CSV table of C-alpha atoms in Angstrom, one decimal:
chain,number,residue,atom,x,y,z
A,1297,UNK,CA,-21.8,19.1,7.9
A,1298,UNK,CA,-24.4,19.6,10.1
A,1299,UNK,CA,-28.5,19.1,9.8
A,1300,UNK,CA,-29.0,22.9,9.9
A,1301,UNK,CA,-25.7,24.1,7.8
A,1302,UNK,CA,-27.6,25.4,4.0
A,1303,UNK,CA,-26.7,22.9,1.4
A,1304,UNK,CA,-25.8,25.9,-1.2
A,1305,UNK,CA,-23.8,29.0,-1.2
A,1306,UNK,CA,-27.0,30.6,-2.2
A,1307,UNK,CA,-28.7,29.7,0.7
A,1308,UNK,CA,-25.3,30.4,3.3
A,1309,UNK,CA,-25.2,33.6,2.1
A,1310,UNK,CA,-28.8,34.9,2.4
A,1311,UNK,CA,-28.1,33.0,6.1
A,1312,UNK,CA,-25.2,35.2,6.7
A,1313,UNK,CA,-21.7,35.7,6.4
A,1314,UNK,CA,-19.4,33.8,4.1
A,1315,UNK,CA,-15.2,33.5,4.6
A,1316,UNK,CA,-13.3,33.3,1.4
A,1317,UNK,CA,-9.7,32.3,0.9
A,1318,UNK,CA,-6.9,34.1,0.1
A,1319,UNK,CA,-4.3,34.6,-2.5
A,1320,UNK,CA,-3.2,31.0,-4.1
A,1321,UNK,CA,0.1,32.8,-5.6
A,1322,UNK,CA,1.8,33.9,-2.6
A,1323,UNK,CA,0.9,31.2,-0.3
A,1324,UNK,CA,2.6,29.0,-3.2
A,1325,UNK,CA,5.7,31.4,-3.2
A,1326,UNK,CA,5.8,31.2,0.1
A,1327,UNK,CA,6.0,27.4,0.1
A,1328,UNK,CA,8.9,28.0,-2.1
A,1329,UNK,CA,7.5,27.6,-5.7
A,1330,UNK,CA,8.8,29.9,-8.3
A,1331,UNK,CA,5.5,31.3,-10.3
A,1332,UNK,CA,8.0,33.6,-12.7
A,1333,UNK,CA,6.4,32.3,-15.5
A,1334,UNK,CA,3.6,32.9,-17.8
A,1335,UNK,CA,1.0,30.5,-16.4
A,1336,UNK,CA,1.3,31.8,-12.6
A,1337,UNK,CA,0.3,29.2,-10.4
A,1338,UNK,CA,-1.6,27.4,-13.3
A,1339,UNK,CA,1.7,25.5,-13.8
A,1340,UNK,CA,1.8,23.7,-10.8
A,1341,UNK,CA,-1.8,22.2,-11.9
A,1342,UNK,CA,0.6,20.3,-14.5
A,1343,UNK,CA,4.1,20.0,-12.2
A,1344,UNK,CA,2.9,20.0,-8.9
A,1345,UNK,CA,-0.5,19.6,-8.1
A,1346,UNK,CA,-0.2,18.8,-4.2
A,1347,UNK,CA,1.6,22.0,-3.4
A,1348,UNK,CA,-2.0,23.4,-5.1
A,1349,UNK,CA,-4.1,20.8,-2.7
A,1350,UNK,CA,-2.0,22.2,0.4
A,1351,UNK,CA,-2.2,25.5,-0.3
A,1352,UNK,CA,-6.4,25.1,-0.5
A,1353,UNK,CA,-5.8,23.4,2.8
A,1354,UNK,CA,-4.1,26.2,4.9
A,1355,UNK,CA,-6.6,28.5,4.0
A,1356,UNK,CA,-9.7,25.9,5.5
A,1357,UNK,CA,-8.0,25.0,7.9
A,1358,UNK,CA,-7.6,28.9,8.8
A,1359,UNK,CA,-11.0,29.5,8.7
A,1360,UNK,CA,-11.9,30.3,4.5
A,1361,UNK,CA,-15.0,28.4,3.8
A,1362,UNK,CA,-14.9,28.6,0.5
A,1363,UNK,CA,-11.5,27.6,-1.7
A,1364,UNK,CA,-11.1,29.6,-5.3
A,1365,UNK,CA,-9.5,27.5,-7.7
A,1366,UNK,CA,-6.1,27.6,-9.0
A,1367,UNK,CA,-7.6,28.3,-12.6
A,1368,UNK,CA,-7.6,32.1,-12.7
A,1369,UNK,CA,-4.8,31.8,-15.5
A,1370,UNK,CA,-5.4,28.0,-17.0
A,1371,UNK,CA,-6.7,28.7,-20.6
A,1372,UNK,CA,-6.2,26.3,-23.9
A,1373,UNK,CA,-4.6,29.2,-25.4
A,1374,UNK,CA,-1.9,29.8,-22.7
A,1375,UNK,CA,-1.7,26.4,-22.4
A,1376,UNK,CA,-0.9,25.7,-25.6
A,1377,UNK,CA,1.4,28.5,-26.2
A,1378,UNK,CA,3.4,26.0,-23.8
A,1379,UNK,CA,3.0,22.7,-26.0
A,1380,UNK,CA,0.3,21.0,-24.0
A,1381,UNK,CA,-2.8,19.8,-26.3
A,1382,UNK,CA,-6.6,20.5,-25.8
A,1383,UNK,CA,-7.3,17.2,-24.2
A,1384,UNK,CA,-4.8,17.7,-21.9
A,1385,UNK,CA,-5.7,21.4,-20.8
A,1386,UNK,CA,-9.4,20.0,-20.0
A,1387,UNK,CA,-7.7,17.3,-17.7
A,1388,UNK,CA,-5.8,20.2,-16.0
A,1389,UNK,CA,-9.0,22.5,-15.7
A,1390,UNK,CA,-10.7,19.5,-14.3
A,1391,UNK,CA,-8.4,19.4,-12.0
A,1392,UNK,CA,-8.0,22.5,-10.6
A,1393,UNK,CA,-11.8,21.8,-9.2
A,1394,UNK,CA,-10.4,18.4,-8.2
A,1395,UNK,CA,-7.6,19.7,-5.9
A,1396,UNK,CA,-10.0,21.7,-4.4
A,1397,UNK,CA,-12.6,19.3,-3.8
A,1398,UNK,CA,-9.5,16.9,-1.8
A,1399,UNK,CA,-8.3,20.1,0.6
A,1400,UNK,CA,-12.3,20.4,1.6
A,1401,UNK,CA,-12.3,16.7,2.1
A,1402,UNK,CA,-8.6,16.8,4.6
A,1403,UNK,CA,-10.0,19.2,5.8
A,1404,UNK,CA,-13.7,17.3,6.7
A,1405,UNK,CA,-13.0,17.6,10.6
A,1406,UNK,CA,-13.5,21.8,10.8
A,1407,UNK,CA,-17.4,21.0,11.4
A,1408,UNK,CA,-18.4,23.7,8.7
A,1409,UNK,CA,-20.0,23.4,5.2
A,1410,UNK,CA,-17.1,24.1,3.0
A,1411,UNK,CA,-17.4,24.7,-1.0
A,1412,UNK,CA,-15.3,25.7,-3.7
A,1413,UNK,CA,-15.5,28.3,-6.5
A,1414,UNK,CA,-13.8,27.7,-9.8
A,1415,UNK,CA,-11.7,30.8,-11.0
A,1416,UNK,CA,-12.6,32.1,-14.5
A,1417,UNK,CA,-10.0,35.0,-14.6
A,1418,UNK,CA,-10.4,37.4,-17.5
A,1419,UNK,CA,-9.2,37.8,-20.9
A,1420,UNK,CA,-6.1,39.9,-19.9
A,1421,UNK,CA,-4.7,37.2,-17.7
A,1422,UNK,CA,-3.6,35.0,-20.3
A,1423,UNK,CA,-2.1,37.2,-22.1
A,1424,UNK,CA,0.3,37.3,-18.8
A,1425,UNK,CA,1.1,40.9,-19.8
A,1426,UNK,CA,-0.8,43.0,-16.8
A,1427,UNK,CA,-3.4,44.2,-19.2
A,1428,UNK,CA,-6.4,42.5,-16.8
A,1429,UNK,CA,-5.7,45.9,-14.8
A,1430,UNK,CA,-6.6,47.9,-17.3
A,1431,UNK,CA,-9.2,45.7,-20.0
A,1432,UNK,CA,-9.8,47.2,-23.4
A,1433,UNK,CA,-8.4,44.5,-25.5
A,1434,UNK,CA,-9.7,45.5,-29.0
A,1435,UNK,CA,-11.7,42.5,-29.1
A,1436,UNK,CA,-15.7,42.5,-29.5
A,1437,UNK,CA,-18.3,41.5,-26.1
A,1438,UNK,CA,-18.8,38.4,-29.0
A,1439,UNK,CA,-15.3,37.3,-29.4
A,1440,UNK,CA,-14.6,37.5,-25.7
A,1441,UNK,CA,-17.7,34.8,-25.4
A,1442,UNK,CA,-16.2,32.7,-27.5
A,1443,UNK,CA,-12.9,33.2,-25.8
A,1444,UNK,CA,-14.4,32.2,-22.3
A,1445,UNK,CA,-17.4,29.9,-22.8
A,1446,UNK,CA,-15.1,26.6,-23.4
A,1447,UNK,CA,-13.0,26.9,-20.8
A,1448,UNK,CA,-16.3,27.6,-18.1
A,1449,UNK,CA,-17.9,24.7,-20.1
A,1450,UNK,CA,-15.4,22.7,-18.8
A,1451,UNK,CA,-15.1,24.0,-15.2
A,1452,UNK,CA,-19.1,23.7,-15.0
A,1453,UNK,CA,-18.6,20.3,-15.8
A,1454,UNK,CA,-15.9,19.6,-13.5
A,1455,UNK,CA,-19.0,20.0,-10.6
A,1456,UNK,CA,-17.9,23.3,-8.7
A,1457,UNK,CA,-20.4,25.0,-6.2
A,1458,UNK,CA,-19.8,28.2,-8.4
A,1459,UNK,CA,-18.0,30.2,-10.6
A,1460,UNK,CA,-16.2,33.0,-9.5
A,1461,UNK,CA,-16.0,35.4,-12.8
A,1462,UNK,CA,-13.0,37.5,-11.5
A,1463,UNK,CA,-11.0,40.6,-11.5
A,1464,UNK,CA,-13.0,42.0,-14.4
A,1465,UNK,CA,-11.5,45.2,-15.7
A,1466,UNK,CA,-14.2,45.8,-18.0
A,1467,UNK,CA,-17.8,46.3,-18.0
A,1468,UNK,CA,-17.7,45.3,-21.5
A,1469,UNK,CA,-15.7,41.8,-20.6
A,1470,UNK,CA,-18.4,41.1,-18.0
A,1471,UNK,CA,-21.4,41.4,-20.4
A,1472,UNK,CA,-19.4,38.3,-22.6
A,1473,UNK,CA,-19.0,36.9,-19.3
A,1474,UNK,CA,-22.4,37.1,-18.5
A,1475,UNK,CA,-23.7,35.8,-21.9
A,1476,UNK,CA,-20.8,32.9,-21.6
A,1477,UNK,CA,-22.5,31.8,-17.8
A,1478,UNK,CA,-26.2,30.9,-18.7
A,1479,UNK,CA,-27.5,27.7,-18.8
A,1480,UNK,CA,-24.1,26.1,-17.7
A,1481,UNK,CA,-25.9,24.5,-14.5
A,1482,UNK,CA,-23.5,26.4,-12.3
A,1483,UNK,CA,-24.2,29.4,-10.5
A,1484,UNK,CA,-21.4,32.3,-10.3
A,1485,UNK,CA,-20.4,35.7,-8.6
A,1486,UNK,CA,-19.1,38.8,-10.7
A,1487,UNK,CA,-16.4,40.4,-9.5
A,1488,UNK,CA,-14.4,43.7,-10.9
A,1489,UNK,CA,-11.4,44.7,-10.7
A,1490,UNK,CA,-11.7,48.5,-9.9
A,1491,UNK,CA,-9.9,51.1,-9.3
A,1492,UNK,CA,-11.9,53.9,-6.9
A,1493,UNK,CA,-15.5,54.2,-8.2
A,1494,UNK,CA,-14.9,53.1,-11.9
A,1495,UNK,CA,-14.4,49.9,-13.5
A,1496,UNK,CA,-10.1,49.6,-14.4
A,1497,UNK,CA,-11.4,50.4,-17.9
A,1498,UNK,CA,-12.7,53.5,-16.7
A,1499,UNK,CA,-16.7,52.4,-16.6
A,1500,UNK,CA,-19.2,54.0,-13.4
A,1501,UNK,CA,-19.6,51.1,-11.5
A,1502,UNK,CA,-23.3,51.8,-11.3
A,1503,UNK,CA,-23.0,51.1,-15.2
A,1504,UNK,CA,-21.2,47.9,-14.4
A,1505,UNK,CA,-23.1,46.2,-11.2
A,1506,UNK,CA,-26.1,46.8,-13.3
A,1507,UNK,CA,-25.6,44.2,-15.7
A,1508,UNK,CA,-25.5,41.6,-13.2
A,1509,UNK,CA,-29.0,42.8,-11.6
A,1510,UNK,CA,-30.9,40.6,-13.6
A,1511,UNK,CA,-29.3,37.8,-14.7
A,1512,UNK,CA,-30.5,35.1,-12.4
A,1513,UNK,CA,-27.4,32.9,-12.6
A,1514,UNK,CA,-24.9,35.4,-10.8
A,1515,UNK,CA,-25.7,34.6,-6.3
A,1516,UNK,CA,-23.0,38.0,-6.2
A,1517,UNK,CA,-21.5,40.6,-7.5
A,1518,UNK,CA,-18.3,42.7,-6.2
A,1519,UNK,CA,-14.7,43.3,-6.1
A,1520,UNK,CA,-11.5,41.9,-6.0
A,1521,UNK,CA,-7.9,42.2,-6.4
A,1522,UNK,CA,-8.5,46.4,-5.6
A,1523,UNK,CA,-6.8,48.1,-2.8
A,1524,UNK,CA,-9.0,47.8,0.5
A,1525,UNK,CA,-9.4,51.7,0.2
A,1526,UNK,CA,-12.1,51.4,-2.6
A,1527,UNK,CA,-14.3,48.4,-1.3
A,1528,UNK,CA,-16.5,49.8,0.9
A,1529,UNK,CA,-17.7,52.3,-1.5
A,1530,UNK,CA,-18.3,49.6,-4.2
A,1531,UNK,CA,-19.5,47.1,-1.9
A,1532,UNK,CA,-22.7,49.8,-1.1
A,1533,UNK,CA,-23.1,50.4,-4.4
A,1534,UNK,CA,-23.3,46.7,-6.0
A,1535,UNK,CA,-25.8,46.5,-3.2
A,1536,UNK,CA,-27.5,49.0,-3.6
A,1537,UNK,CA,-27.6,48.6,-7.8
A,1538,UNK,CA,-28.1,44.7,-8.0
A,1539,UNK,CA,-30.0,43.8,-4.9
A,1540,UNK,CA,-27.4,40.5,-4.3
A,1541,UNK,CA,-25.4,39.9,-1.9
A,1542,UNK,CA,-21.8,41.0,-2.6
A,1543,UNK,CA,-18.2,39.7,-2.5
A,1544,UNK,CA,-15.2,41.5,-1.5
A,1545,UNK,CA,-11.8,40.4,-2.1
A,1546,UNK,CA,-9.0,42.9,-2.1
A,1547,UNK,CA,-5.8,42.4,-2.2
A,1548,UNK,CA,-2.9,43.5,-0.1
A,1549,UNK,CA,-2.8,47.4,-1.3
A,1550,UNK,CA,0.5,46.9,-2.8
A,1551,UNK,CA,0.7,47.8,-6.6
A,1552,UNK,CA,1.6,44.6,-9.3
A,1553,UNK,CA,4.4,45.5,-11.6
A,1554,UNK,CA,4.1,43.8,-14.6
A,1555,UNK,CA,7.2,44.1,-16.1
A,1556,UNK,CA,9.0,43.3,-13.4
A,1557,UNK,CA,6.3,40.8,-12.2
A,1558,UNK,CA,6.8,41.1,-9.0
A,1559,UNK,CA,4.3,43.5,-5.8
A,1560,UNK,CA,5.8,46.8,-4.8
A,1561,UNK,CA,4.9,49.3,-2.4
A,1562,UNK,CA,3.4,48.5,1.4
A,1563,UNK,CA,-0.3,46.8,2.6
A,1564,UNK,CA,-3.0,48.5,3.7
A,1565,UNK,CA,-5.0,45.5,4.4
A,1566,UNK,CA,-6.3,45.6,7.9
A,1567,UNK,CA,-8.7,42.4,8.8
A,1568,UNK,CA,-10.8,44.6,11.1
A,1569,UNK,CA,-12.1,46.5,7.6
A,1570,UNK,CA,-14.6,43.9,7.0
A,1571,UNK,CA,-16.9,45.0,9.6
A,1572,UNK,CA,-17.4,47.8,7.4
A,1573,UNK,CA,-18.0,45.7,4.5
A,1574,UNK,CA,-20.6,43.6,6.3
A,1575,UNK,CA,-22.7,46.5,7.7
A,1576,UNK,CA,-22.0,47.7,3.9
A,1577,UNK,CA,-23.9,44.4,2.1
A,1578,UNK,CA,-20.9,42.0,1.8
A,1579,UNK,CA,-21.9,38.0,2.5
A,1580,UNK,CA,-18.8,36.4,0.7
A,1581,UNK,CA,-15.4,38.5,2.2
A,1582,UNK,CA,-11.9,37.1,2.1
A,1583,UNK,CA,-8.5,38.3,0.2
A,1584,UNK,CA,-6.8,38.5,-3.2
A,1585,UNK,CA,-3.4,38.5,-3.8
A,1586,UNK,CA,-0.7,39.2,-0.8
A,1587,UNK,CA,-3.2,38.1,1.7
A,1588,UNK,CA,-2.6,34.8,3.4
A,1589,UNK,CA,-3.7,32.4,5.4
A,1590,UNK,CA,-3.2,34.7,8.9
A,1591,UNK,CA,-5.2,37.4,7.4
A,1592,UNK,CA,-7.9,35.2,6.8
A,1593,UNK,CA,-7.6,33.7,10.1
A,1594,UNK,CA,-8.2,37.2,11.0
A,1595,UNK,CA,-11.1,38.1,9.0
A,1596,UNK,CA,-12.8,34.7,10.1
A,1597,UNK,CA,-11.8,35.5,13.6
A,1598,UNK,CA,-13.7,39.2,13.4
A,1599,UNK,CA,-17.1,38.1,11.8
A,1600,UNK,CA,-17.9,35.3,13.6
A,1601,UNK,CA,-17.3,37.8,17.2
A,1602,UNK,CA,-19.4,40.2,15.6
């Protein structure tokens, strides 16, 4: 790291643009790991955790400066709905940060500031039935805190540069997530899940992006895991709502089938779309699911020649 690089991700993104990585899944499928399974890639945090470490480090190495986690499905409830005990789900959320932390360090000779984000996905995705596309669980903003605060307890303590609160359905989800993130030491973005100018759960995204606005923990608020077609419309309008700079992460376009579990129909991602998103408000942009480590190449490529 350099003298003049900003010590925080605060501080790089009011300096400028930000590269995040891109989908952990299907650069692990493509490595050959089977993820048919309830935990997604969370499993390989217990069976193979260096496939996780090299997966982190195509995506530096390809120009992300920033690694999410492999977390986004690692809960003590899922976890234990496969036998393994409390103390051992901590070690395992621990180390999801860990892995991280050794593909920045392989990856020490890129001569940029590198962090890593630890994924707190929502509610719906341990119930591994598709339902964090549409939120609406039946549960109370109260009993989603208590559903999410140990697990981010743990992930603040395991030292991360921030918390990525993602692929939120639910406007109602983010206000327990919001309540779950203060005084954890750890600052975080928000990012929804949408689905064109609504929340999946149906919520204005004015609505939504407002709740964020004040809460002085959260360094951005956006989208992820939507179809490139509906960023730049949410990315002006988090902007424009919150004030903070804003993260966008799509994925590929292509539509998750939950029963089947497996992607369908075509991409629409097109790495030339973040210009837009830049000019738009967006500081941290990368990809979601289906976008790999060539698209982020991409991406990185585009911002830093414009």
């Amino acid at each position: 790291m350099t003298s003049d690089t900003p010590s925080s991700l605060s501080a790089a993104l009011a300096a400028g643009t930000v590269v995040l990585d891109g989908g952990m899944s299907n650069q692990l499928a493509s490595a050959g790991h089977d993820l048919s399974d309830e935990l997604w890639s969370a499993r390989l945090l217990a069976e193979r955790p260096e496939a996780i470490t090299e997966a982190h480090l195509a995506y530096f190495l390809a120009g992300a400066d920033v690694a999410i986690t492999s977390s986004y499905q690692a809960t003590f409830e899922g976890f234990a709905r496969r036998g393994i005990e409390r103390e051992r789900a901590t070690e395992l959320l621990y180390l999801s940060v860990e892995l991280a932390r050794e593909a920045a360090a392989r990856a020490e000779g890129v001569g940029r500031r590198l962090w890593v984000a630890a994924s707190v996905g929502p509610y719906g995705a341990m119930l591994a039935d598709g339902s964090e596309y549409r939120g609406r669980y039946g549960l109370s903003v109260a009993e989603l805190e208590a559903f999410h605060r140990p697990r981010m307890e743990v992930l603040a303590a395991a030292d991360p540069d921030v918390l990525a609160l993602e692929t939120v359905p639910d406007a109602e989800e983010a206000e327990a997530l919001l309540r779950a993130v203060r005084g954890l030491g750890v600052p975080a973005w928000l990012s929804y899940s949408v689905a064109g100018d609504r929340t999946r759960a149906g919520q204005p995204l004015e609505e939504a992006f407002a709740l964020a606005a004040d809460v002085d923990e959260v360094i951005a608020v956006g989208v992820n895991c939507c179809v490139p077609e509906d960023v730049a419309g949410a990315v002006a309008t988090a902007a424009r709502v919150t004030g903070k700079p804003v993260v966008a992460y799509p994925n590929s376009g292509e539509t998750w089938d939950a029963d089947a579990r497996a992607w369908a129909g075509r991409s629409t991602f097109a790495p030339d779309q973040v210009r837009g998103w830049r000019e738009s408000g967006a500081r941290l942009i990368g990809g979601c699911c289906r976008v790999g480590p060539e698209a982020i190449a991409s991406i990185a490529g585009t911002l830093s020649a414009t």
